CSV table of C-alpha atoms in Angstrom, one decimal:
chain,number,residue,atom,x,y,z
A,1,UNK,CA,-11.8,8.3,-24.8
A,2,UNK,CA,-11.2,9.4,-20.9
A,3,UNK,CA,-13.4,11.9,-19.5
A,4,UNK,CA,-12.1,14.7,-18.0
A,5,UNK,CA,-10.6,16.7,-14.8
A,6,UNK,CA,-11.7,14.6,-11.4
A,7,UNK,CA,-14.7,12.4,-13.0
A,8,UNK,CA,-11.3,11.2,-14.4
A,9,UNK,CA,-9.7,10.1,-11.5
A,10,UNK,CA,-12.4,8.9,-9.8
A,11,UNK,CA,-13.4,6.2,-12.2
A,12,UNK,CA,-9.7,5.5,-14.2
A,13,UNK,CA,-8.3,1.6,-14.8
A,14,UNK,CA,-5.5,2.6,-16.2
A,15,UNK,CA,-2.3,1.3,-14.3
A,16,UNK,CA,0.1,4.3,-14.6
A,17,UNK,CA,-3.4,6.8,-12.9
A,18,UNK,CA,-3.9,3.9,-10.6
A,19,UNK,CA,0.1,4.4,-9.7
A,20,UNK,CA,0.0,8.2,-9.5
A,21,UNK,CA,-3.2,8.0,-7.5
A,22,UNK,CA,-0.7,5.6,-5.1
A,23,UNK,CA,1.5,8.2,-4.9
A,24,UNK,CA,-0.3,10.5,-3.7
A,25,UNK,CA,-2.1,8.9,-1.1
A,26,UNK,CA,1.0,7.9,-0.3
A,27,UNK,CA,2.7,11.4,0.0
A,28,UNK,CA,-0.3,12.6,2.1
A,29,UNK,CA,0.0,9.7,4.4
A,30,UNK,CA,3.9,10.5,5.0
A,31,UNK,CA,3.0,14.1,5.6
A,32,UNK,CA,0.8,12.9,8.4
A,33,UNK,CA,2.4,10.3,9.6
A,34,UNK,CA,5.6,13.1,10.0
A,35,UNK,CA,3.8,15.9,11.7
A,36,UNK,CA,2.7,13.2,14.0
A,37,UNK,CA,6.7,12.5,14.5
A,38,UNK,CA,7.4,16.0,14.6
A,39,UNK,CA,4.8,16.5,17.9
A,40,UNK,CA,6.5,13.6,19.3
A,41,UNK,CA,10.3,14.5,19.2
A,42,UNK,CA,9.4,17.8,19.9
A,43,UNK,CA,7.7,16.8,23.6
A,44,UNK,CA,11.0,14.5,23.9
A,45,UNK,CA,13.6,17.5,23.1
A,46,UNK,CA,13.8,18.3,27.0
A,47,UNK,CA,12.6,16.8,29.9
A,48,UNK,CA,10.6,19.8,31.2
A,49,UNK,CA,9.4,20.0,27.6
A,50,UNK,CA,5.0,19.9,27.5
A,51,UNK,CA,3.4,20.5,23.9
A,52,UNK,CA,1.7,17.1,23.8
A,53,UNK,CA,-0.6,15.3,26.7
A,54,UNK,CA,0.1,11.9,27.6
A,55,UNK,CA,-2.9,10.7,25.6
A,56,UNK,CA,-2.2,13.0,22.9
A,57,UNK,CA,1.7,11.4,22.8
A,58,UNK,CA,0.1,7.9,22.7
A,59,UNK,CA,-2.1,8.9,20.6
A,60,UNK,CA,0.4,9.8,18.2
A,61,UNK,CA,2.6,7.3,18.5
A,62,UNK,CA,0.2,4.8,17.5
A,63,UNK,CA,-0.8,6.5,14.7
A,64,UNK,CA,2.9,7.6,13.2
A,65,UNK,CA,3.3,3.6,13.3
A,66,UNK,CA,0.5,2.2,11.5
A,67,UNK,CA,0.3,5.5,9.2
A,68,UNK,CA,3.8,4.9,8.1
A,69,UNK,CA,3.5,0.9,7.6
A,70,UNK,CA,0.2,0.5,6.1
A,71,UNK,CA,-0.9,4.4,4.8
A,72,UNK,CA,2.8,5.3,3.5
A,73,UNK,CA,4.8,1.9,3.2
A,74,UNK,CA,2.6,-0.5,1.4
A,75,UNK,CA,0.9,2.2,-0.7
A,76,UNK,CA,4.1,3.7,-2.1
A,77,UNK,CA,5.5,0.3,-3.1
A,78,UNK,CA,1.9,-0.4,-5.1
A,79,UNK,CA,2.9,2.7,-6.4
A,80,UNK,CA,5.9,2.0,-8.0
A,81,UNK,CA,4.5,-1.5,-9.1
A,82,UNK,CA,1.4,-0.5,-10.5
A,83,UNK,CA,3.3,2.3,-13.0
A,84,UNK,CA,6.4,0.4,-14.2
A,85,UNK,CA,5.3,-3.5,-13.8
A,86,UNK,CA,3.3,-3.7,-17.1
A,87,UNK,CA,5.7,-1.3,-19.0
A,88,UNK,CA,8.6,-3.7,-17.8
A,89,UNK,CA,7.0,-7.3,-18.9
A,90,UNK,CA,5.5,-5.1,-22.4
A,91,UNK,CA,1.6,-5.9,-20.7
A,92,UNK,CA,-1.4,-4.0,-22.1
A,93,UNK,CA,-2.2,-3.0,-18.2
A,94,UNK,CA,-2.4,-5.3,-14.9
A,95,UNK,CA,-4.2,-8.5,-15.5
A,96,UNK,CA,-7.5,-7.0,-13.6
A,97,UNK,CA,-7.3,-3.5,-14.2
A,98,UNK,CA,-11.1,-3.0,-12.1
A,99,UNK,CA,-9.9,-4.9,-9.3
A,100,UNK,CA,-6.8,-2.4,-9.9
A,101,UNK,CA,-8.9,0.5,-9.1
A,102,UNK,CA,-11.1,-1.1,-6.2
A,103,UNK,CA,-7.7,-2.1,-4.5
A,104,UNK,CA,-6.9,1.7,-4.6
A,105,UNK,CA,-10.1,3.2,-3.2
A,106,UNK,CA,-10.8,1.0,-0.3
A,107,UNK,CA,-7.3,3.2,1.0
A,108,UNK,CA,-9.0,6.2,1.7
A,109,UNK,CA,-12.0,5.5,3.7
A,110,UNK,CA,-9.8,2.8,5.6
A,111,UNK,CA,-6.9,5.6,6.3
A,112,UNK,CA,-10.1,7.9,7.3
A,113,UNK,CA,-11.4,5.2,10.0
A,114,UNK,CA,-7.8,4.7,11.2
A,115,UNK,CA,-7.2,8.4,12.0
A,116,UNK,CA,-11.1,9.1,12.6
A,117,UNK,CA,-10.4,9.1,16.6
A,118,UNK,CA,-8.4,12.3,16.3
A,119,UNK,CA,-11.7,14.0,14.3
A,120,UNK,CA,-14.3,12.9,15.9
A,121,UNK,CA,-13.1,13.3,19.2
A,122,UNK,CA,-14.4,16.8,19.2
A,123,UNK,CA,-18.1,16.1,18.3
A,124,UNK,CA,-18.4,12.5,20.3
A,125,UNK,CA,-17.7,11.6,23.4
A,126,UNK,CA,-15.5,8.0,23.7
A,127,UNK,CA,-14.4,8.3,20.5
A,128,UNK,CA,-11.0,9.4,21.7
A,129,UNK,CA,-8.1,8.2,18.8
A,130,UNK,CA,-6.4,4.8,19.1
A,131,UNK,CA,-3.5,4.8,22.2
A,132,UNK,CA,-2.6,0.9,21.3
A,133,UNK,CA,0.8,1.7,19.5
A,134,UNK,CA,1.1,0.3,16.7
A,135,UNK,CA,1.4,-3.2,17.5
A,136,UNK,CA,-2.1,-3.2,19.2
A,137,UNK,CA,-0.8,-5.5,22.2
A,138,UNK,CA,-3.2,-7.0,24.3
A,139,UNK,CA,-4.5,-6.3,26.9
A,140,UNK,CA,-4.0,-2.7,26.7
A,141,UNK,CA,-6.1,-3.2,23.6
A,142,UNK,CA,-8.7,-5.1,25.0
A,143,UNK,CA,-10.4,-2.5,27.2
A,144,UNK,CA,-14.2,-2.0,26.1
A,145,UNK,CA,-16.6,0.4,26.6
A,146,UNK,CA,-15.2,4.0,27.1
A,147,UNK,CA,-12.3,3.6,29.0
A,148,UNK,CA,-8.9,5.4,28.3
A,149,UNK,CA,-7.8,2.3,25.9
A,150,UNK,CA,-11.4,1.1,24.8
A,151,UNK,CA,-12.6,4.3,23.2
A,152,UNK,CA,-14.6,3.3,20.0
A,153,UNK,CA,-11.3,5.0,18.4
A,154,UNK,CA,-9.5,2.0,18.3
A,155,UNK,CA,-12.9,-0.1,16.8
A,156,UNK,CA,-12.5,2.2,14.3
A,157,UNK,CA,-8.6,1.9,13.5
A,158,UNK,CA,-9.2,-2.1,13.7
A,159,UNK,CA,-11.8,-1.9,10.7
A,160,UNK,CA,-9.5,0.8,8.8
A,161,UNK,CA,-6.7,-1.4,9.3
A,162,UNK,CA,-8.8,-4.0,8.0
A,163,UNK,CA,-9.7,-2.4,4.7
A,164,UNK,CA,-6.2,-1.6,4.2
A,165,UNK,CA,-5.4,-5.4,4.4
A,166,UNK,CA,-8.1,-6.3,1.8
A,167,UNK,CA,-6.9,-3.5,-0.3
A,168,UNK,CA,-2.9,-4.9,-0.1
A,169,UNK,CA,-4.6,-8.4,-0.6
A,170,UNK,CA,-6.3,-7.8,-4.3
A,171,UNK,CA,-3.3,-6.0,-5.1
A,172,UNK,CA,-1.2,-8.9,-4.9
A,173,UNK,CA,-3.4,-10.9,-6.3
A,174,UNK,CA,-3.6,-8.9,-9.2
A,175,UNK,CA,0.5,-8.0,-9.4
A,176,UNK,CA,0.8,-12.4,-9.4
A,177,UNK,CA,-1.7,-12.6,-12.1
A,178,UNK,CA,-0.3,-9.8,-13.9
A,179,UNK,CA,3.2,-11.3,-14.1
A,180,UNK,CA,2.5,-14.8,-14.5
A,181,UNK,CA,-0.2,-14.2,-17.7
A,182,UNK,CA,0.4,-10.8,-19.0
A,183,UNK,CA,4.5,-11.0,-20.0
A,184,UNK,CA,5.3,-10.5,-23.2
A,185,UNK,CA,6.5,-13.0,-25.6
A,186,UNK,CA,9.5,-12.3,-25.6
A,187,UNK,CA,9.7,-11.9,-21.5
A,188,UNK,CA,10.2,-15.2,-20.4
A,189,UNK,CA,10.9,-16.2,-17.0
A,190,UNK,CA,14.8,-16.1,-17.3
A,191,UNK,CA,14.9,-12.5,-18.4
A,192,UNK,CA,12.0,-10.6,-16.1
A,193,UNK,CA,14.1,-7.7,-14.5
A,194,UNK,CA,14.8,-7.9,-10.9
A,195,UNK,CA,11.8,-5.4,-10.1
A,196,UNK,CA,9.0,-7.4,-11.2
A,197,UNK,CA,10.9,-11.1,-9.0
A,198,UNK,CA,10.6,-8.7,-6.0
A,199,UNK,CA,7.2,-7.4,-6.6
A,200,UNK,CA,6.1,-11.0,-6.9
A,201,UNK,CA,7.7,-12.6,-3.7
A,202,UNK,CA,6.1,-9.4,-2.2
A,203,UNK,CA,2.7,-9.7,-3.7
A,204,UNK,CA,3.5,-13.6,-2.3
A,205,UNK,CA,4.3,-12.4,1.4
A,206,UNK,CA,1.3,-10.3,1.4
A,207,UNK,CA,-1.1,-13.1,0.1
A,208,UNK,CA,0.0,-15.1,3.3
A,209,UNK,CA,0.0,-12.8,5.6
A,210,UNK,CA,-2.4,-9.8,5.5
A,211,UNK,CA,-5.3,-12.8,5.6
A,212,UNK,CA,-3.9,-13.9,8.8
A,213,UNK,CA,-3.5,-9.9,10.5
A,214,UNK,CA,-7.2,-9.7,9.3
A,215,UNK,CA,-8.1,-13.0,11.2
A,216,UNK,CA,-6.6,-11.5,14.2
A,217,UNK,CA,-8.1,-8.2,13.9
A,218,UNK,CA,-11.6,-9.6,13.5
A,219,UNK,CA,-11.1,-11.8,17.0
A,220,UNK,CA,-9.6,-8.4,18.8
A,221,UNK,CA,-12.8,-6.5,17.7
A,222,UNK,CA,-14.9,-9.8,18.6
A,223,UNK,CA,-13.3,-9.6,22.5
A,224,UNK,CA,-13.3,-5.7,22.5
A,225,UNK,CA,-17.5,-5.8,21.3
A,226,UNK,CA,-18.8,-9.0,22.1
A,227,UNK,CA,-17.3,-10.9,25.4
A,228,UNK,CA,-15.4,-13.2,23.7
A,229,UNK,CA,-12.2,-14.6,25.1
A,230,UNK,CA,-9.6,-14.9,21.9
A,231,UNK,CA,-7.1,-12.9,24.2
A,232,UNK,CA,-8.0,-12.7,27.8
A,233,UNK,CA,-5.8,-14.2,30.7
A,234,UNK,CA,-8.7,-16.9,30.9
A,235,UNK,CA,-8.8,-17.8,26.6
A,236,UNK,CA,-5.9,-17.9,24.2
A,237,UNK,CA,-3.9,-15.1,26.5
A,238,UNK,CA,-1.8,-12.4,25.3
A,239,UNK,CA,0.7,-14.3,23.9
A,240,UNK,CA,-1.7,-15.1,21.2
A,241,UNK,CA,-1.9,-11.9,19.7
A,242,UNK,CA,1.6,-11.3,20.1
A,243,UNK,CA,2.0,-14.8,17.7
A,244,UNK,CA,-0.5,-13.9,15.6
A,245,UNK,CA,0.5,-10.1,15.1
A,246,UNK,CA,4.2,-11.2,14.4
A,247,UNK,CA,3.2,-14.0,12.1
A,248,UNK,CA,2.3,-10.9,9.9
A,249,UNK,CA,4.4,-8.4,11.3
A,250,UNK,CA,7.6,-9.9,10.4
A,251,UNK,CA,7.1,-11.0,6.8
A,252,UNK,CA,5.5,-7.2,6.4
A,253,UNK,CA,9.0,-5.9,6.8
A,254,UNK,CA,10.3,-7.9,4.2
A,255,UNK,CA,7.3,-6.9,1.9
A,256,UNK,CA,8.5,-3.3,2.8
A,257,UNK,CA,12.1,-3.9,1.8
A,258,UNK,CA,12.0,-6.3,-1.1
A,259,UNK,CA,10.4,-4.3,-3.8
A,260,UNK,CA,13.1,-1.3,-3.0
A,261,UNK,CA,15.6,-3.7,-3.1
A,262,UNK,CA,14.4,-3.9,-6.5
A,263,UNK,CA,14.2,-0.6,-7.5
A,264,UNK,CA,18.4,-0.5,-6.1
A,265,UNK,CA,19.0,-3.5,-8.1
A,266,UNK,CA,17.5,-1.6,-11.2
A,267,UNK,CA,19.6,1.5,-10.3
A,268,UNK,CA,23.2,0.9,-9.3
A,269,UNK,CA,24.2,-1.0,-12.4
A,270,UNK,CA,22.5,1.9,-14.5
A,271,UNK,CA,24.7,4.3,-12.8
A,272,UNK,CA,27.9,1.6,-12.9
A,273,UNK,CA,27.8,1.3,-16.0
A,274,UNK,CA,27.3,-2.3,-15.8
A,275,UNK,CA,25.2,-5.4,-15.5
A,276,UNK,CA,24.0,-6.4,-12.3
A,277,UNK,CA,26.4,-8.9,-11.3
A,278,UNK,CA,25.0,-12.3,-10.4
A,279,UNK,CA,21.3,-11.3,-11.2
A,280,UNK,CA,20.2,-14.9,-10.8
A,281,UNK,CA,21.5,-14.6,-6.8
A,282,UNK,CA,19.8,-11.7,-6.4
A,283,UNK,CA,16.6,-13.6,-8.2
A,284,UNK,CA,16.9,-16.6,-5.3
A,285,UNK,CA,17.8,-14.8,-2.3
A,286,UNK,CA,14.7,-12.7,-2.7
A,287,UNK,CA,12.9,-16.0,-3.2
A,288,UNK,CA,14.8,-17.6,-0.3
A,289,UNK,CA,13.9,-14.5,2.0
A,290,UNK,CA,10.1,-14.4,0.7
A,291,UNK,CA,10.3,-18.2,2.3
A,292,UNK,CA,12.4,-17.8,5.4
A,293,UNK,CA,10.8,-14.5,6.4
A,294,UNK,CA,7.6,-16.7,7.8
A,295,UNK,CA,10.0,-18.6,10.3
A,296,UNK,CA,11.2,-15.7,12.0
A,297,UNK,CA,8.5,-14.0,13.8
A,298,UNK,CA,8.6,-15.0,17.6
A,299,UNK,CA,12.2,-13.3,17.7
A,300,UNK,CA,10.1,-10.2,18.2
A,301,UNK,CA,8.8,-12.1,21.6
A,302,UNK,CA,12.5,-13.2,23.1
A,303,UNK,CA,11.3,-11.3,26.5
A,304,UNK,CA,8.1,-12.7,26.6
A,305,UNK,CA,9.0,-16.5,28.8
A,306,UNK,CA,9.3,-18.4,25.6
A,307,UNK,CA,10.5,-22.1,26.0
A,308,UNK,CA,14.5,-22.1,25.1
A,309,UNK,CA,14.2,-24.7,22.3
A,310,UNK,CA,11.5,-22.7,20.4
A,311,UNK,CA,13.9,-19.4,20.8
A,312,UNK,CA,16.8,-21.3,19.7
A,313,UNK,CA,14.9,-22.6,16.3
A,314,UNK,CA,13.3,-18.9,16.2
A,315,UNK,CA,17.3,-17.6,16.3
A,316,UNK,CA,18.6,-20.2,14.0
A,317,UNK,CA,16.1,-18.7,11.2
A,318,UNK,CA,16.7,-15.3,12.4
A,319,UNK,CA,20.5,-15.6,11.4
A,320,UNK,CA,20.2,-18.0,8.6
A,321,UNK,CA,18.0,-15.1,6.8
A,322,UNK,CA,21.1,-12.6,6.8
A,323,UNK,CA,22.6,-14.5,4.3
A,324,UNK,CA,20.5,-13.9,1.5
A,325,UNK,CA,19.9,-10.3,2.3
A,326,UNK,CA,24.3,-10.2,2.7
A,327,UNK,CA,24.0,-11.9,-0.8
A,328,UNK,CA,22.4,-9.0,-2.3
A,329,UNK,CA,24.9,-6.5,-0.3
A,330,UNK,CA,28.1,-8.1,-2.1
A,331,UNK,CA,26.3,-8.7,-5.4
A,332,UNK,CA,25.6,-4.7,-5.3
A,333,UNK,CA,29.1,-3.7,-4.6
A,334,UNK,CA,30.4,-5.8,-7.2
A,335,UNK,CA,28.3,-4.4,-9.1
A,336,UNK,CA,29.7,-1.1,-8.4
A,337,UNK,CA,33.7,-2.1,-8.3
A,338,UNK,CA,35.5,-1.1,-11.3
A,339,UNK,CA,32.1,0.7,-12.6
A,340,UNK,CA,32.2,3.8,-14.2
A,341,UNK,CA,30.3,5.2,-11.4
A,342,UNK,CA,28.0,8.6,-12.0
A,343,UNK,CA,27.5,9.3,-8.9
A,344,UNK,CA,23.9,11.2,-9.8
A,345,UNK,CA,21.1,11.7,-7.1
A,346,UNK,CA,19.5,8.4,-7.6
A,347,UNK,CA,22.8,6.5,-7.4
A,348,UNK,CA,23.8,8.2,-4.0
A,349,UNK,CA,20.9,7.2,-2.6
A,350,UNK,CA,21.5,3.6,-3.3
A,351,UNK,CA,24.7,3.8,-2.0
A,352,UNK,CA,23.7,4.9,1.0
A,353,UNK,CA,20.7,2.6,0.9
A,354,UNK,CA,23.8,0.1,0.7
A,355,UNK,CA,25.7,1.5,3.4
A,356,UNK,CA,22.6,2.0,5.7
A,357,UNK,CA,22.0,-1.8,5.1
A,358,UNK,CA,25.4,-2.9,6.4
A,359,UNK,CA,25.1,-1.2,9.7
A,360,UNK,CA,21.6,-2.6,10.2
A,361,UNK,CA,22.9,-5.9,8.9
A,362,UNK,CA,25.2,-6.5,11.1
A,363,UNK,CA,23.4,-5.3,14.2
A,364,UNK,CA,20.8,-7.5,13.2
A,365,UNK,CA,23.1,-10.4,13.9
A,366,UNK,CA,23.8,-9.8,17.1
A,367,UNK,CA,20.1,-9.2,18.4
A,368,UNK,CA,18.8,-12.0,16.5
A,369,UNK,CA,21.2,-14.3,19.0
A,370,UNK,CA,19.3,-15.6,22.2
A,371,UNK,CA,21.8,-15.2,24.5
């Protein structure tokens, strides 16, 4: 028997709670994460324009960006794993439903610490909030002591961000575990629906790369607090970071788009009035992506004086992955041609999911290429 009201919520296992409590956190995190937007387009609307200081626009713009990818994103995708996953397979609940809940809580204190600049400003003095952007380059982010980019602020976001990686970490462990020992019997490995194959090449992505982001993190806060030399001209440099960040940062946006890539594969052929066509190529160009999504990452550093050869093997992966993800585009349509479409809310949002895809696809292409 549950208890009741918040005792409730505070102490539930139970994999649908554990989802809506996702949701949520989630929905809160988008609300800041768009106010924070909001300030920002409205300084940008004119030139003369002056609602937000410079600090105050950094300030924000840091914060939109890691709210949105590791507040919003992530959470919102655990969301929709943790409710439907074990009512997909037939499970009793996720393999470990403790570690379930412990995944979820260590979100709120580490979204507190990663906004806690912005509160505690007011009462502290070099506790100004993080003005890194989101991708924390050093040296900007190196600065200790209270200086304008070495305010305790960004210590703090650092060990949020942190908390949010071991959070995304158990949760993948547990979404593997869950779909490898909890099916069904009569869920074998040829019929799991196309949600649950992309919740487990994410869960996979995150496994090897939020470790790695939390490796990098610890050595920032170890040169920020304690004189060592990880990133500094004179150590490992800035291009370190930048290598280590991407390593993480690029598979991250695959572990973004994968799962909802999922949820469109579930949808359009509901709403088509037909099986998704060639459901085992949508099954192994998620698997090929999960894979070639760890080869990609220095085409985020093109600018940065790279040797040629290592850009050129850096672009080769970079266009080689558009074919899986064009895969799924032309399975998706052809899932839709000669349908019975309804075109219903959740159906025109695929399609323009689908459309939305295209255009990015295809630019992608283009700035993948070296020259």
């Amino acid at each position: 028997e549950k208890p009741a009201g918040v005792i409730r919520w505070l102490t539930t296992v139970d994999h649908k709670d554990i989802g809506i409590l996702y949701g949520i956190f989630g929905v809160i995190s988008f609300a800041w994460g768009g106010l924070a937007v909001i300030l920002m387009r409205t300084e940008l609307a004119t030139a003369a324009q002056d609602v937000l200081s410079a600090t105050m626009y950094n300030a924000f713009l840091t914060s939109h960006g890691i709210t949105m990818l590791f507040l919003f994103g992530t959470p919102i995708l655990a969301a929709f794993g943790n409710y439907f996953i074990p009512l997909l397979i037939g499970a009793d609940d996720m393999a470990f439903p403790r570690i379930n809940a412990i995944a979820f809580w260590l979100l709120p204190p580490g979204a507190l610490l990663i906004w806690g600049g912005f509160f505690l400003e007011p009462f502290l003095s070099g506790v100004g909030p993080a003005e890194t952007s989101w991708t924390m380059y050093t040296p900007l982010s190196l600065g200790a002591g209270a200086g304008a980019m070495g305010g305790a602020g960004v210590d703090l976001m650092l060990l949020g961000l942190h908390l949010t990686g071991v959070s995304a970490t158990m949760g993948a462990i547990n979404f593997i575990a869950t779909i490898f020992t909890e099916r069904g019997e009569d869920v074998s490995w040829a019929n799991l629906d196309i949600f649950s194959w992309t919740m487990l090449t994410q869960s996979g992505l995150i496994l090897f790369s939020f470790p790695l982001l939390g490796s990098a993190l610890i050595m920032l806060l170890l040169d920020r607090n304690f004189g060592t030399l990880f990133f500094a001209a004179e150590g490992g440099g800035s291009l370190l970071w930048q290598h280590l960040f991407w390593f993480f940062g690029h598979p991250e946006v695959y572990i973004l788009v994968l799962p909802p890539m999922g949820l469109v594969s579930l949808i359009i052929p509901k709403f088509s009035g037909r099986k998704l066509f060639g459901f085992k190529f949508v099954v192994y160009s998620t698997l090929a992506i999960g894979v070639l999504s760890f080869g990609v990452w220095a085409h985020h550093m093109f600018s940065t004086g790279m040797d040629p050869r290592l850009q050129a093997s850096f672009m080769a992966v970079s266009l080689a992955i558009a074919v899986p993800s064009a895969v799924k585009t032309f399975n998706w349509i052809t899932t839709m041609w000669n349908g019975r479409l309804r075109l219903t809310t959740p159906m025109l949002f695929c399609i323009g999911f689908v459309s939305n895809f295209i255009i990015g696809g295809i630019t992608g292409v283009f700035l993948a290429t070296v020259p």
